């Protein structure tokens, strides 16, 4: 989780600084696209705070109220973040663009916009590279989209997609300001704001879909499931693993429920010893499997 936190803190610092400069530039120049970009960066700053909150709350130990732990807190807040990107970031940017088309104002002093956009691209670029490194460290040799779909840590890909949309939004804002000023056409600035809104909405839908899937409950990765079966069946007292069910409770928290057929001649005490031995073996090999429940069954 350390690389994920680094990416989040980097994005938070960058977005906060950029939001302030964008709003200053928007106030001086009257640019609709810059207002949209300022809102975008402000929402991203809040999103990073919510992700950090989710990470902190997900680390709370299990208790009587939440016997399986609080790991899904991160999934909940990741889902909230995706909705904020859609409702606030995308919706307000789209609305701002429509308003600007209805009441176009020529851009004044575009130099301010260029300065702010240049600074923002540098800061967001640094944040994006940091997020890419954190995500690549998690996905290993997996293809990019496969890693996004199978990731159990939404904070990493949420920050990554935020940063990518930031950079793309900045490029759109630059083109809106530059073309609008060069062609003396204020409508292009409004169109740029609408495009930024559509971009944020598209990213939001993608993030909401992935976060919702995790929040609703996913199984652990097939590799972890197979490893638990292999370790169980390697025990001398086991005949076969009949069923293995897993629940991903957090990025590093898996609950395992197995139905295991033991050797028919074993007594109750030997089966209990075998269950404890298998549990210790699995948790030693795969620390993310926090809780293991084994039910002895008889083969028909």
CSV table of C-alpha atoms in Angstrom, one decimal, residues 115-287:
chain,number,residue,atom,x,y,z
A,115,UNK,CA,1.2,29.9,-17.8
A,116,UNK,CA,-1.2,28.1,-15.6
A,117,UNK,CA,-1.8,25.3,-18.1
A,118,UNK,CA,2.0,24.9,-18.5
A,119,UNK,CA,2.5,24.6,-14.7
A,120,UNK,CA,-0.5,22.2,-14.4
A,121,UNK,CA,0.7,19.9,-17.2
A,122,UNK,CA,4.1,19.6,-15.5
A,123,UNK,CA,2.6,18.9,-12.0
A,124,UNK,CA,-0.1,16.6,-13.3
A,125,UNK,CA,2.5,14.8,-15.5
A,126,UNK,CA,4.7,14.1,-12.4
A,127,UNK,CA,1.6,12.8,-10.6
A,128,UNK,CA,0.6,10.7,-13.5
A,129,UNK,CA,4.1,9.1,-13.8
A,130,UNK,CA,4.0,8.3,-10.0
A,131,UNK,CA,0.5,6.7,-10.4
A,132,UNK,CA,1.7,4.7,-13.4
A,133,UNK,CA,4.7,3.4,-11.4
A,134,UNK,CA,2.4,2.4,-8.5
A,135,UNK,CA,0.0,0.6,-10.8
A,136,UNK,CA,2.7,-1.1,-12.8
A,137,UNK,CA,4.2,-2.4,-9.6
A,138,UNK,CA,0.9,-4.1,-8.8
A,139,UNK,CA,0.0,-5.4,-12.2
A,140,UNK,CA,3.4,-7.0,-13.0
A,141,UNK,CA,3.3,-8.7,-16.4
A,142,UNK,CA,-0.5,-8.5,-16.7
A,143,UNK,CA,-2.0,-6.6,-19.7
A,144,UNK,CA,-3.1,-3.1,-18.7
A,145,UNK,CA,-6.9,-3.5,-19.1
A,146,UNK,CA,-6.8,-7.0,-17.6
A,147,UNK,CA,-5.0,-5.6,-14.6
A,148,UNK,CA,-7.6,-2.8,-14.1
A,149,UNK,CA,-10.5,-5.4,-14.2
A,150,UNK,CA,-8.8,-7.8,-11.9
A,151,UNK,CA,-7.3,-5.3,-9.5
A,152,UNK,CA,-8.4,-5.6,-5.9
A,153,UNK,CA,-7.0,-2.1,-4.9
A,154,UNK,CA,-9.2,0.5,-6.6
A,155,UNK,CA,-7.2,3.4,-5.1
A,156,UNK,CA,-4.4,2.7,-7.5
A,157,UNK,CA,-6.3,2.8,-10.7
A,158,UNK,CA,-8.7,5.6,-9.5
A,159,UNK,CA,-5.7,7.9,-9.0
A,160,UNK,CA,-4.2,6.8,-12.3
A,161,UNK,CA,-7.3,7.5,-14.3
A,162,UNK,CA,-7.8,10.8,-12.5
A,163,UNK,CA,-4.3,11.9,-13.5
A,164,UNK,CA,-4.7,10.7,-17.1
A,165,UNK,CA,-8.0,12.6,-17.4
A,166,UNK,CA,-6.3,15.6,-15.8
A,167,UNK,CA,-3.6,15.7,-18.5
A,168,UNK,CA,-6.1,15.1,-21.3
A,169,UNK,CA,-8.4,17.8,-19.9
A,170,UNK,CA,-5.5,20.3,-19.8
A,171,UNK,CA,-4.7,19.6,-23.5
A,172,UNK,CA,-8.4,20.2,-24.4
A,173,UNK,CA,-8.4,23.4,-22.3
A,174,UNK,CA,-5.3,24.6,-24.0
A,175,UNK,CA,-6.7,24.0,-27.4
A,176,UNK,CA,-10.0,25.8,-26.4
A,177,UNK,CA,-8.1,28.8,-25.1
A,178,UNK,CA,-5.6,28.9,-28.0
A,179,UNK,CA,-8.0,28.4,-30.9
A,180,UNK,CA,-10.7,30.6,-29.3
A,181,UNK,CA,-8.2,33.5,-29.0
A,182,UNK,CA,-6.5,33.0,-32.3
A,183,UNK,CA,-9.7,32.7,-34.3
A,184,UNK,CA,-11.5,35.2,-32.1
A,185,UNK,CA,-14.2,32.6,-31.5
A,186,UNK,CA,-15.3,32.4,-27.8
A,187,UNK,CA,-17.6,29.5,-28.6
A,188,UNK,CA,-14.5,27.2,-28.9
A,189,UNK,CA,-13.8,27.8,-25.2
A,190,UNK,CA,-17.3,26.7,-24.3
A,191,UNK,CA,-17.0,23.6,-26.5
A,192,UNK,CA,-13.7,22.7,-24.8
A,193,UNK,CA,-15.5,22.9,-21.4
A,194,UNK,CA,-18.2,20.5,-22.7
A,195,UNK,CA,-15.6,18.1,-24.0
A,196,UNK,CA,-13.8,18.1,-20.6
A,197,UNK,CA,-17.2,17.3,-19.0
A,198,UNK,CA,-17.8,14.4,-21.3
A,199,UNK,CA,-14.3,13.1,-20.7
A,200,UNK,CA,-14.8,13.2,-16.9
A,201,UNK,CA,-18.2,11.5,-17.2
A,202,UNK,CA,-16.7,8.7,-19.3
A,203,UNK,CA,-13.9,8.1,-16.8
A,204,UNK,CA,-16.4,8.2,-14.0
A,205,UNK,CA,-18.6,5.5,-15.6
A,206,UNK,CA,-15.5,3.3,-15.9
A,207,UNK,CA,-14.3,3.8,-12.4
A,208,UNK,CA,-17.9,3.4,-10.9
A,209,UNK,CA,-18.3,0.1,-12.7
A,210,UNK,CA,-15.0,-1.3,-11.4
A,211,UNK,CA,-15.5,0.0,-7.8
A,212,UNK,CA,-19.1,-1.2,-7.7
A,213,UNK,CA,-18.0,-4.7,-8.7
A,214,UNK,CA,-15.6,-4.8,-5.8
A,215,UNK,CA,-18.1,-3.3,-3.4
A,216,UNK,CA,-20.7,-5.9,-4.4
A,217,UNK,CA,-18.2,-8.7,-3.6
A,218,UNK,CA,-15.6,-10.4,-5.8
A,219,UNK,CA,-13.8,-13.7,-5.4
A,220,UNK,CA,-10.0,-13.6,-4.8
A,221,UNK,CA,-7.8,-14.0,-7.9
A,222,UNK,CA,-7.8,-17.4,-9.5
A,223,UNK,CA,-4.1,-17.8,-8.6
A,224,UNK,CA,-4.9,-17.4,-4.9
A,225,UNK,CA,-7.8,-19.8,-5.0
A,226,UNK,CA,-5.8,-22.4,-6.8
A,227,UNK,CA,-2.9,-22.0,-4.4
A,228,UNK,CA,-5.2,-22.6,-1.4
A,229,UNK,CA,-6.6,-25.8,-3.1
A,230,UNK,CA,-3.1,-27.0,-3.9
A,231,UNK,CA,-1.8,-26.4,-0.3
A,232,UNK,CA,-4.9,-28.1,1.2
A,233,UNK,CA,-4.7,-31.2,-1.0
A,234,UNK,CA,-0.9,-31.5,-0.3
A,235,UNK,CA,-1.8,-32.4,3.3
A,236,UNK,CA,-1.5,-36.1,3.9
A,237,UNK,CA,-4.8,-36.3,5.7
A,238,UNK,CA,-6.8,-34.7,2.8
A,239,UNK,CA,-8.5,-36.7,0.1
A,240,UNK,CA,-9.9,-33.8,-1.9
A,241,UNK,CA,-11.0,-30.2,-1.7
A,242,UNK,CA,-14.7,-30.4,-2.6
A,243,UNK,CA,-15.4,-26.6,-2.8
A,244,UNK,CA,-13.4,-23.5,-2.2
A,245,UNK,CA,-15.1,-20.1,-1.9
A,246,UNK,CA,-13.3,-16.8,-1.4
A,247,UNK,CA,-14.5,-13.3,-0.6
A,248,UNK,CA,-12.3,-10.2,-1.3
A,249,UNK,CA,-12.9,-8.0,1.8
A,250,UNK,CA,-10.2,-5.5,1.0
A,251,UNK,CA,-7.1,-5.1,-1.2
A,252,UNK,CA,-5.1,-7.4,1.1
A,253,UNK,CA,-7.9,-9.2,2.9
A,254,UNK,CA,-9.4,-12.5,1.7
A,255,UNK,CA,-11.9,-14.8,3.5
A,256,UNK,CA,-11.6,-18.5,2.5
A,257,UNK,CA,-14.3,-21.1,3.0
A,258,UNK,CA,-13.5,-24.7,2.1
A,259,UNK,CA,-15.3,-28.0,2.1
A,260,UNK,CA,-12.7,-30.7,2.5
A,261,UNK,CA,-12.9,-34.5,2.4
A,262,UNK,CA,-10.4,-36.0,4.9
A,263,UNK,CA,-9.2,-39.6,5.0
A,264,UNK,CA,-12.2,-41.7,6.1
A,265,UNK,CA,-10.3,-43.5,9.0
A,266,UNK,CA,-9.4,-40.3,10.8
A,267,UNK,CA,-11.0,-39.5,14.2
A,268,UNK,CA,-12.4,-36.2,15.2
A,269,UNK,CA,-9.3,-35.0,17.0
A,270,UNK,CA,-7.1,-35.8,14.0
A,271,UNK,CA,-9.4,-33.9,11.7
A,272,UNK,CA,-9.4,-30.9,14.0
A,273,UNK,CA,-5.6,-31.0,14.0
A,274,UNK,CA,-5.6,-31.3,10.2
A,275,UNK,CA,-7.8,-28.2,9.9
A,276,UNK,CA,-5.5,-26.2,12.1
A,277,UNK,CA,-2.5,-27.4,10.3
A,278,UNK,CA,-4.0,-26.5,6.9
A,279,UNK,CA,-5.1,-23.1,8.1
A,280,UNK,CA,-1.6,-22.3,9.3
A,281,UNK,CA,0.0,-23.5,6.0
A,282,UNK,CA,-2.3,-21.4,3.9
A,283,UNK,CA,-1.9,-18.2,5.9
A,284,UNK,CA,1.9,-18.7,6.0
A,285,UNK,CA,2.0,-19.0,2.2
A,286,UNK,CA,-0.6,-16.3,1.4
A,287,UNK,CA,-0.8,-13.7,4.2
